[in-house]
Short mmCIF file of C-alpha atoms and ligand atoms in Angstrom, two decimals:
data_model
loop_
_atom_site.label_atom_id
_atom_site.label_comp_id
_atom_site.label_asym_id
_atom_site.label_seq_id
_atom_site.Cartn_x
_atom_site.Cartn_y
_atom_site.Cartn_z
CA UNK H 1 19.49 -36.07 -36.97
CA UNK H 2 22.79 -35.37 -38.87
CA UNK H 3 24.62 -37.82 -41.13
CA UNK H 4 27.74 -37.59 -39.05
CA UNK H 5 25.55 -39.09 -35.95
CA UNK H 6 25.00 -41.86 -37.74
CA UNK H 7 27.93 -42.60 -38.83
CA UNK H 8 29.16 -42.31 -35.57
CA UNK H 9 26.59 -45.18 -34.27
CA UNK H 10 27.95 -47.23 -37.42
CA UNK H 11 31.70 -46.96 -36.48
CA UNK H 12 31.23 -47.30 -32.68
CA UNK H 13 28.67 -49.86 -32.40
CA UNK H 14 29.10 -52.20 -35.66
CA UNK H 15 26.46 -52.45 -38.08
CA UNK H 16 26.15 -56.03 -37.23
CA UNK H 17 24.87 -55.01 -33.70
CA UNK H 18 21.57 -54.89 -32.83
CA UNK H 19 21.33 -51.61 -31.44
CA UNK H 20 18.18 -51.28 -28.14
CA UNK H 21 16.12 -48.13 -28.56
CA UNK H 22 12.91 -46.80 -28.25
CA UNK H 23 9.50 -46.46 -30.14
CA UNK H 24 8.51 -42.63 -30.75
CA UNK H 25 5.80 -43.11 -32.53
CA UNK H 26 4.30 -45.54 -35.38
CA UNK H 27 2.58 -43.89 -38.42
CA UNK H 28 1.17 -45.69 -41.61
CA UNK H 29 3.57 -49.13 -40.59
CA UNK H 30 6.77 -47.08 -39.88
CA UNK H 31 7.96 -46.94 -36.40
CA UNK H 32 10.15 -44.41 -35.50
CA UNK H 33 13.41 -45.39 -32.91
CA UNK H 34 15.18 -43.36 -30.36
CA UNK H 35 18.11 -45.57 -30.22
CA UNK H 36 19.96 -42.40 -28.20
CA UNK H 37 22.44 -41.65 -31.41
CA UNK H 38 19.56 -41.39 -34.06
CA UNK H 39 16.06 -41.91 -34.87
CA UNK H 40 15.82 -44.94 -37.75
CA UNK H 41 12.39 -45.72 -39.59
CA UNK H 42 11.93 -48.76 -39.33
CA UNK H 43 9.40 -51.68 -40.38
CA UNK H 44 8.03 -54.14 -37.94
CA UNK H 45 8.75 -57.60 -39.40
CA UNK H 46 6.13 -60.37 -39.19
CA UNK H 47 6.88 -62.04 -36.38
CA UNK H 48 4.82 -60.03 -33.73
CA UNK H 49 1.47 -60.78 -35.27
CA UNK H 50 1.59 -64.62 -34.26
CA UNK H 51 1.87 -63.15 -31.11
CA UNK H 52 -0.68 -60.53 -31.34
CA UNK H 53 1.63 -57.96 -30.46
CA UNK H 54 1.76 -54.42 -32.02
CA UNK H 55 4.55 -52.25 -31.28
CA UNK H 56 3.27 -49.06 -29.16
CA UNK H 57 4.83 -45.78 -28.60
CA UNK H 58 7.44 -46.55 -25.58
CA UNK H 59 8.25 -50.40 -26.36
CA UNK H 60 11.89 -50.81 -26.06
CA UNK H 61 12.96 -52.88 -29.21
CA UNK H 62 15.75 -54.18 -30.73
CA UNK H 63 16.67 -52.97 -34.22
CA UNK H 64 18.66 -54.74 -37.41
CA UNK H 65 19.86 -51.72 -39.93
CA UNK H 66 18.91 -51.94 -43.36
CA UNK H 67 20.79 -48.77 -44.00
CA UNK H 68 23.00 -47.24 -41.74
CA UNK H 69 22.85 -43.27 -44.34
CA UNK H 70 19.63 -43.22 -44.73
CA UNK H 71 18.36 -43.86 -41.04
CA UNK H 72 16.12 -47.44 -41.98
CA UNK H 73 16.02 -50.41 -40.16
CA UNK H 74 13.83 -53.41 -38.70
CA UNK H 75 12.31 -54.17 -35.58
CA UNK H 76 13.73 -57.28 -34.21
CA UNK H 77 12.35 -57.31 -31.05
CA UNK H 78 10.11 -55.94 -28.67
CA UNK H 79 11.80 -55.93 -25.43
CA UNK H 80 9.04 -57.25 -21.83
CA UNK H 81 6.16 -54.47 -21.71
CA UNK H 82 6.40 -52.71 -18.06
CA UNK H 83 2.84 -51.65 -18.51
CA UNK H 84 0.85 -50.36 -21.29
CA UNK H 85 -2.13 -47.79 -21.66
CA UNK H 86 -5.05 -47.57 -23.67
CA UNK H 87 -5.70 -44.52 -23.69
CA UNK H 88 -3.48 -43.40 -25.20
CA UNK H 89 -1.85 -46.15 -26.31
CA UNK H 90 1.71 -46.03 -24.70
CA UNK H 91 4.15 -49.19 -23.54
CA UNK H 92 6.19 -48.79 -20.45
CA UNK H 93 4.40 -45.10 -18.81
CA UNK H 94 5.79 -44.53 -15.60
CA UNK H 95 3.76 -41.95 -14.40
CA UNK H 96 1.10 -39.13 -14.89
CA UNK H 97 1.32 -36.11 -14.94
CA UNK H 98 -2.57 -34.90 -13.88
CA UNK H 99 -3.08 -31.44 -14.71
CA UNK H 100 -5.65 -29.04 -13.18
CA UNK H 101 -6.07 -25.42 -13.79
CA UNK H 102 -6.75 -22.72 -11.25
CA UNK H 103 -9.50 -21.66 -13.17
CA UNK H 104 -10.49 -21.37 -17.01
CA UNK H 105 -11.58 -24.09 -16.97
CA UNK H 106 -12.26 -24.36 -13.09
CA UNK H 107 -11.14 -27.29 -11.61
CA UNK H 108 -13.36 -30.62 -12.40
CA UNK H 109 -12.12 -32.83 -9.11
CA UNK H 110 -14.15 -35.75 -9.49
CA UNK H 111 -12.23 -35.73 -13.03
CA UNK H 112 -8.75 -35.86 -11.13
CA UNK H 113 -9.73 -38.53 -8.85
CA UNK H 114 -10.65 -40.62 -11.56
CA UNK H 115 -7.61 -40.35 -13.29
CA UNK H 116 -5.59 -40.92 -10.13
CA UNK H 117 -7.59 -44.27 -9.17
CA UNK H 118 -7.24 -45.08 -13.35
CA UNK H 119 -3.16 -44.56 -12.80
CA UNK H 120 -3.37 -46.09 -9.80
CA UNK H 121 -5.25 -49.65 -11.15
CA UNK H 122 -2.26 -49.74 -14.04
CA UNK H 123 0.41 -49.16 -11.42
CA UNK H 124 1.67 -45.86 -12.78
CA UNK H 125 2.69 -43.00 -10.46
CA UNK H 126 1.53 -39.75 -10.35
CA UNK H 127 2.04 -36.26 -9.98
CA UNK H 128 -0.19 -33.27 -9.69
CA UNK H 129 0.24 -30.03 -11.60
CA UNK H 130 -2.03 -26.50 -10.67
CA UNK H 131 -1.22 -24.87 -13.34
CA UNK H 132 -2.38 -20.89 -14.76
CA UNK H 133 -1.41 -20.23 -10.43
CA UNK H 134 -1.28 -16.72 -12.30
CA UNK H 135 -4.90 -16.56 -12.67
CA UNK H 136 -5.64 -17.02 -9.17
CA UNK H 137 -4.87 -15.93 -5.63
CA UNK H 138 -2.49 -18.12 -3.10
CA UNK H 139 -5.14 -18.88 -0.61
CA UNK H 140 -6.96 -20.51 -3.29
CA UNK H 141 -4.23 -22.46 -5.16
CA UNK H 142 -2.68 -23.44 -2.23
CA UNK H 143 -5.76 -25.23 -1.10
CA UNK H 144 -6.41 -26.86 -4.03
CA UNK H 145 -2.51 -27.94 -3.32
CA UNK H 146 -3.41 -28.94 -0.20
CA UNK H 147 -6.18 -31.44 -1.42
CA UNK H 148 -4.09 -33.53 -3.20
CA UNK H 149 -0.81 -33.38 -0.86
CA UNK H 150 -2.85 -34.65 1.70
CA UNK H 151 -3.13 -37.61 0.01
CA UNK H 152 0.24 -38.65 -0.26
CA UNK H 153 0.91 -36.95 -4.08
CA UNK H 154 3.56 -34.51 -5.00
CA UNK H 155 1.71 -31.40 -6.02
CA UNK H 156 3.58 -28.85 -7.96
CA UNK H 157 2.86 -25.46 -9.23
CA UNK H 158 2.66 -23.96 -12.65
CA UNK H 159 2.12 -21.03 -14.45
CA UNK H 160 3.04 -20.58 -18.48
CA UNK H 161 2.78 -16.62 -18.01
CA UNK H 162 5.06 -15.82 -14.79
CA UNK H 163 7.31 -18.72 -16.38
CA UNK H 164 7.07 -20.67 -12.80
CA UNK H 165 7.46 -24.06 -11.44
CA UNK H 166 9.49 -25.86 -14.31
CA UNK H 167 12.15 -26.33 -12.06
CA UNK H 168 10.42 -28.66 -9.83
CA UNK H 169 8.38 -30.18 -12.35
CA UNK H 170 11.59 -31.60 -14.44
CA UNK H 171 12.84 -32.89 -11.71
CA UNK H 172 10.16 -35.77 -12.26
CA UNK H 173 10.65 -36.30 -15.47
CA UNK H 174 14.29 -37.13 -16.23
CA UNK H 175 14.64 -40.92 -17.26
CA UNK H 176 10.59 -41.38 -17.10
CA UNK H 177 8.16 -41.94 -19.80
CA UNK H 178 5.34 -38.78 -18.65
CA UNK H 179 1.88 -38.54 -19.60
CA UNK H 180 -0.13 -35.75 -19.24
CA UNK H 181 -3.50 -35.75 -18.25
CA UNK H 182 -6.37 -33.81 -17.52
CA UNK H 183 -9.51 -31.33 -18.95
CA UNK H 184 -9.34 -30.12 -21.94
CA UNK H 185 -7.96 -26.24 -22.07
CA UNK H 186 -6.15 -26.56 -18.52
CA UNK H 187 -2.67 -26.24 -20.15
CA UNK H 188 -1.13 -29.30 -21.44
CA UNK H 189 0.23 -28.73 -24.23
CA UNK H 190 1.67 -25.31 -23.09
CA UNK H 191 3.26 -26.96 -20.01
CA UNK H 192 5.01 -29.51 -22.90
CA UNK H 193 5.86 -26.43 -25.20
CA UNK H 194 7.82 -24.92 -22.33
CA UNK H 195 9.33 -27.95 -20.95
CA UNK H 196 10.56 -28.48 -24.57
CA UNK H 197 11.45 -24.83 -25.21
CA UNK H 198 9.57 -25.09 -28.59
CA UNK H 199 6.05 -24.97 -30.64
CA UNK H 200 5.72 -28.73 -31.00
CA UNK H 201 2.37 -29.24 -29.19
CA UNK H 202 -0.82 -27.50 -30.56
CA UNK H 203 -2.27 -25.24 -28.40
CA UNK H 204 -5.51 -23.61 -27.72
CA UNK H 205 -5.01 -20.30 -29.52
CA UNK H 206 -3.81 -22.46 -32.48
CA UNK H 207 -6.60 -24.82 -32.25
CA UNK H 208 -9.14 -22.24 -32.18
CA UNK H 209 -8.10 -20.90 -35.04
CA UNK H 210 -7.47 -23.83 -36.93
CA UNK H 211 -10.83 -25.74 -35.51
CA UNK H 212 -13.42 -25.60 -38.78
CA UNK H 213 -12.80 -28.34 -41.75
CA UNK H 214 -9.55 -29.67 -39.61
CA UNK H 215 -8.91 -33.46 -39.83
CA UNK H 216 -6.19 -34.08 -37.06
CA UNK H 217 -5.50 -37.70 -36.52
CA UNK H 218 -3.92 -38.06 -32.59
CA UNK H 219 -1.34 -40.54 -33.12
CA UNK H 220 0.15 -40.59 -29.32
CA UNK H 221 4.02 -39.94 -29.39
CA UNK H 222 6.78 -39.72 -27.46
CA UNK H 223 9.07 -36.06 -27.36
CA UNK H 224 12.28 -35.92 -26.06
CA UNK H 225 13.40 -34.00 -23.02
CA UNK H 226 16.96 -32.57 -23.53
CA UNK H 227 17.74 -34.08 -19.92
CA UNK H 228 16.40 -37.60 -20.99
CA UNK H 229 13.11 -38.47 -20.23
CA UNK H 230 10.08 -38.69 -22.77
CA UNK H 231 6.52 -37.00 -22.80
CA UNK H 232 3.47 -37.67 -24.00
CA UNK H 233 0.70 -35.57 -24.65
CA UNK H 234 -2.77 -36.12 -24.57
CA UNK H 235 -6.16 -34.91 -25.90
CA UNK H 236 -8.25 -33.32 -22.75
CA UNK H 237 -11.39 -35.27 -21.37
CA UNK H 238 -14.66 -33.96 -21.22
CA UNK H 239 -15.34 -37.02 -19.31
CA UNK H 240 -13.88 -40.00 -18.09
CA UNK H 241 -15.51 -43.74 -16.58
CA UNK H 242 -13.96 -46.06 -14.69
CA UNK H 243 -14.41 -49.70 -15.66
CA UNK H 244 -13.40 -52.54 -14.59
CA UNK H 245 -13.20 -51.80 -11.28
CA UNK H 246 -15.70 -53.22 -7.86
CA UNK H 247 -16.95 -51.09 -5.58
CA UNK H 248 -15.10 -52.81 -2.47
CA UNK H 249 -11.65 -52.23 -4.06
CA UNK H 250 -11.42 -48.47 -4.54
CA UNK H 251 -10.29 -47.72 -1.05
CA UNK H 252 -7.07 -49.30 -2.18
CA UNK H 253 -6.64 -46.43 -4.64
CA UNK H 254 -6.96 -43.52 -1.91
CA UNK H 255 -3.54 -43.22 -0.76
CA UNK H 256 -4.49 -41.49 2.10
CA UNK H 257 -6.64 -44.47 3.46
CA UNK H 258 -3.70 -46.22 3.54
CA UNK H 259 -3.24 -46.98 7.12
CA UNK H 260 -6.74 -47.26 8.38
CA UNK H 261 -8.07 -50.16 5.64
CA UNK H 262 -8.31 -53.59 7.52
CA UNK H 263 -8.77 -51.66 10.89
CA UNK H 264 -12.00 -50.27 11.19
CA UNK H 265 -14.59 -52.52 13.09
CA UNK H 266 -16.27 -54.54 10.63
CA UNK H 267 -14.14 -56.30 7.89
CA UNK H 268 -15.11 -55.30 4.94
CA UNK H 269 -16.30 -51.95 5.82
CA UNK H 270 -17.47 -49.65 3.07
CA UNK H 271 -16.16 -46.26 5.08
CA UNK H 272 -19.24 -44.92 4.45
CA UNK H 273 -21.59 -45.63 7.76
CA UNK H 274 -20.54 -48.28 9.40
CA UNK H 275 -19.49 -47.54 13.39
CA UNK H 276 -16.48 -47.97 14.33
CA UNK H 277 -14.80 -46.79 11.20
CA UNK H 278 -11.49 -45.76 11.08
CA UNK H 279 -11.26 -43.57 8.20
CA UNK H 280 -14.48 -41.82 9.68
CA UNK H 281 -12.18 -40.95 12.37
CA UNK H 282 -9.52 -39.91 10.44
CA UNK H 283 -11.95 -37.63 8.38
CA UNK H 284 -13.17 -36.10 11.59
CA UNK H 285 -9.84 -35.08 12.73
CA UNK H 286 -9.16 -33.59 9.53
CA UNK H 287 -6.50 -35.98 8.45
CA UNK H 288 -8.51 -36.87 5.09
CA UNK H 289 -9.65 -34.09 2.70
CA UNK H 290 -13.31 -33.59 2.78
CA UNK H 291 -14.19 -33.40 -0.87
CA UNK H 292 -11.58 -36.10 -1.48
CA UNK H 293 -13.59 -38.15 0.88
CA UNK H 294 -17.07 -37.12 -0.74
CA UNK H 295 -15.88 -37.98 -4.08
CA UNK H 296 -14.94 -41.18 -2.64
CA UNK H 297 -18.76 -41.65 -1.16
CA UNK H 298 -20.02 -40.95 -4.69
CA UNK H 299 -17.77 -42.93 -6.40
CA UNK H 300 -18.54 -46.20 -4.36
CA UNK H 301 -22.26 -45.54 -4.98
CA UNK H 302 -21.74 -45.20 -8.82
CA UNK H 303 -19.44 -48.53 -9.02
CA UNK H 304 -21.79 -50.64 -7.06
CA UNK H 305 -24.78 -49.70 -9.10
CA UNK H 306 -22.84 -50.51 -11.81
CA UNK H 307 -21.73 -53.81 -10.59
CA UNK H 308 -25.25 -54.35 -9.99
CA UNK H 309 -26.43 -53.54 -13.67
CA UNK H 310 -23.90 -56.06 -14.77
CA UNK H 311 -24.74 -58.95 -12.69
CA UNK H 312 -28.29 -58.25 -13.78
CA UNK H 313 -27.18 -58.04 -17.49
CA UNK H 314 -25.13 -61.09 -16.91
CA UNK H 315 -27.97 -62.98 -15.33
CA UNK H 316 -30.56 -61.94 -18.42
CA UNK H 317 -28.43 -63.16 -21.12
CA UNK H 318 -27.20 -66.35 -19.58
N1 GTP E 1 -3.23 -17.52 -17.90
C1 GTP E 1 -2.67 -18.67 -18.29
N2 GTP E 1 -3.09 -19.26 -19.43
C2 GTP E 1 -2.52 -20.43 -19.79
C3 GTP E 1 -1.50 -21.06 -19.00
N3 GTP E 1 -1.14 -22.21 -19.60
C4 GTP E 1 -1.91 -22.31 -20.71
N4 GTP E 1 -2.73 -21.26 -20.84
C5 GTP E 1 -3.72 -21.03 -21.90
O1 GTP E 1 -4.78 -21.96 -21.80
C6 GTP E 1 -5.28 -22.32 -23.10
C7 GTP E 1 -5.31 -23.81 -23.28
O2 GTP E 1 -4.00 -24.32 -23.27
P1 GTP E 1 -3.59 -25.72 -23.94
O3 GTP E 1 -2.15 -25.91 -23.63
O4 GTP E 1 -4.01 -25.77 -25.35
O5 GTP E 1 -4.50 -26.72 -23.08
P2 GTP E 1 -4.60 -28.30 -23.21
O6 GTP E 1 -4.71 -28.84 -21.82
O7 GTP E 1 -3.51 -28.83 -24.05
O8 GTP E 1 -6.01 -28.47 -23.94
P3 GTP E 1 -6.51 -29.71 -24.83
O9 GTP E 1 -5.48 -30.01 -25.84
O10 GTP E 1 -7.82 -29.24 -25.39
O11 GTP E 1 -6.73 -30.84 -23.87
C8 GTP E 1 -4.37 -21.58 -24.10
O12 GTP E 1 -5.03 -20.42 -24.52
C9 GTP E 1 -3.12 -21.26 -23.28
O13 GTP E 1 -2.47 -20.10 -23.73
C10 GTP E 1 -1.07 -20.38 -17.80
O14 GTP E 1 -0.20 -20.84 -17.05
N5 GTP E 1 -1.70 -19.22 -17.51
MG1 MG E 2 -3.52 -29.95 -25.85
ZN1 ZN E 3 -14.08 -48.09 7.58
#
């Protein structure tokens, strides 16, 4: 950030203006905003707390400069939340970015489902990326490609050492807010390094290096793609439970299921062995991936018993 762009936002905007922009990040009660000429530290004034609400990475606010030369200001305003994540804790994602590796580490599926139905129960989009494609033969990462296009995602593929698939990939990301997902060593930061065209992310062969006595605090941030568009990296899962979520409603986060639900037989069907059931059909014929639909049968099992443990918790300590 140069003094001259700031001056610039002065002269062409007003100081009295209160200019929109964009939390990067918040560290130690400074908040960082994008407003798209600078960056301006900035405090959050009181009046969010009555409200409960702390600005997040991705809020839009307004701002009120303090001083114009030395980048400070106030936070105003935070602008209606689109969404927000937990983990990590990011206002206004609009989609995932679910990384998978060909191998090292081989792929954990069950792992990518879970973050699909997670994305799915917050309403953000995703996209699938196979990434290290240069470890691996095209049979293979073209059925692993397969799995997931089946189902109704855009799949693309990525490789850090033959310098491949950025092309396609940035075409999703202009003008979004991007998280990336997945295990931990499948190529995250790497893929963000590249995209960026610079060493901002930590990567493995860092990290190794770097692991013993190392206090890193992951404060989740937003980086700036030159073609607009913000990403945000994430630490890799080892695992990953959903919560919150019934057993009856996770067919509506199999996009593939999409036109059989509400057809089969019996209302209420489970898909799993009831006659008459249409995504049975549609399994048989091949139009829904088998492991996608195992990892569905699994899945149900695990949420009901769950269910079940909490009615039976709820019932105890009535
Ligand atoms: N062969 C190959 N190696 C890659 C590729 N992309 C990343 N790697 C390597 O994989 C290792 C892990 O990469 P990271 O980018 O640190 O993985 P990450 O997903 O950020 O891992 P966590 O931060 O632990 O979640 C590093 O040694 C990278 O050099 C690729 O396309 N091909
Ligand atoms: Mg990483
Ligand atoms: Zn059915």
């Amino acid at each position: 950030m140069s003094s001259s762009t700031r001056i610039n936002a002065k002269t062409q905007r007003g100081v009295e203006d209160l200019p929109e922009g964009i939390i990067l990040k918040g560290i130690g009660g400074f908040y960082y905003v994008d407003t798209g000429r600078c960056i301006y530290e900035c405090k959050a004034r009181g009046v969010f707390r009555k409200d409960d609400m702390i600005p997040l990475p991705g809020d839009r606010v307004n701002i009120s400069i303090v001083d114009e030369t030395k980048g400070i200001g106030n936070i105003d305003e935070i602008l209606a939340r689109k969404s927000f994540l937990i983990r990590p804790n990011v206002a206004n994602v609009d989609q995932a970015a679910i990384v998978l590796a060909v191998r090292a580490p081989s792929p954990d599926f069950m792992l990518v489902d879970k973050l699909l139905i997670a994305a799915g129960m917050v309403g953000i989009k995703c996209i699938i990326c196979i990434n290290k494609i240069d470890l691996g033969i095209e049979d293979e990462f073209k059925e692993m490609a397969d799995i997931y296009r089946k189902a109704g995602y855009p799949v693309i593929l990525l490789s850090s050492k033959l310098n491949a698939g950025y092309d396609s990939l940035k075409k999703y990301l202009d003008m979004n807010i991007t998280v990336f997902a997945g295990q931990s060593g499948v190529g995250k930061s790497t893929i963000l390094n590249s995209l960026l065209e610079s060493s901002v992310m930590e990567t493995g062969e860092v990290s190794q290096k770097l692991e013993r006595g190392r206090h890193t605090t992951r404060h989740a941030e937003l980086v700036t793609l030159k073609s607009g568009g913000y990403l945000v990296d994430t630490p890799g899962f080892s695992s990953f439970e959903l919560s919150e979520l019934s057993h009856s409603e996770l067919q509506n986060f199999y996009p593939e299921f999409e036109g059989y639900i509400g057809k089969c037989r019996f209302t209420g069907c489970s898909h799993i062995s009831e006659p008459g059931c249409r995504v049975k059909e549609a399994l048989e014929k091949g139009l829904i991936d088998t492991g996608r639909y195992g990892r569905y049968a699994q899945l149900y099992d695990i949420l009901k018993q769950q269910g079940q443990n909490i009615y039976k918790y709820k019932k105890k300590n009535k």
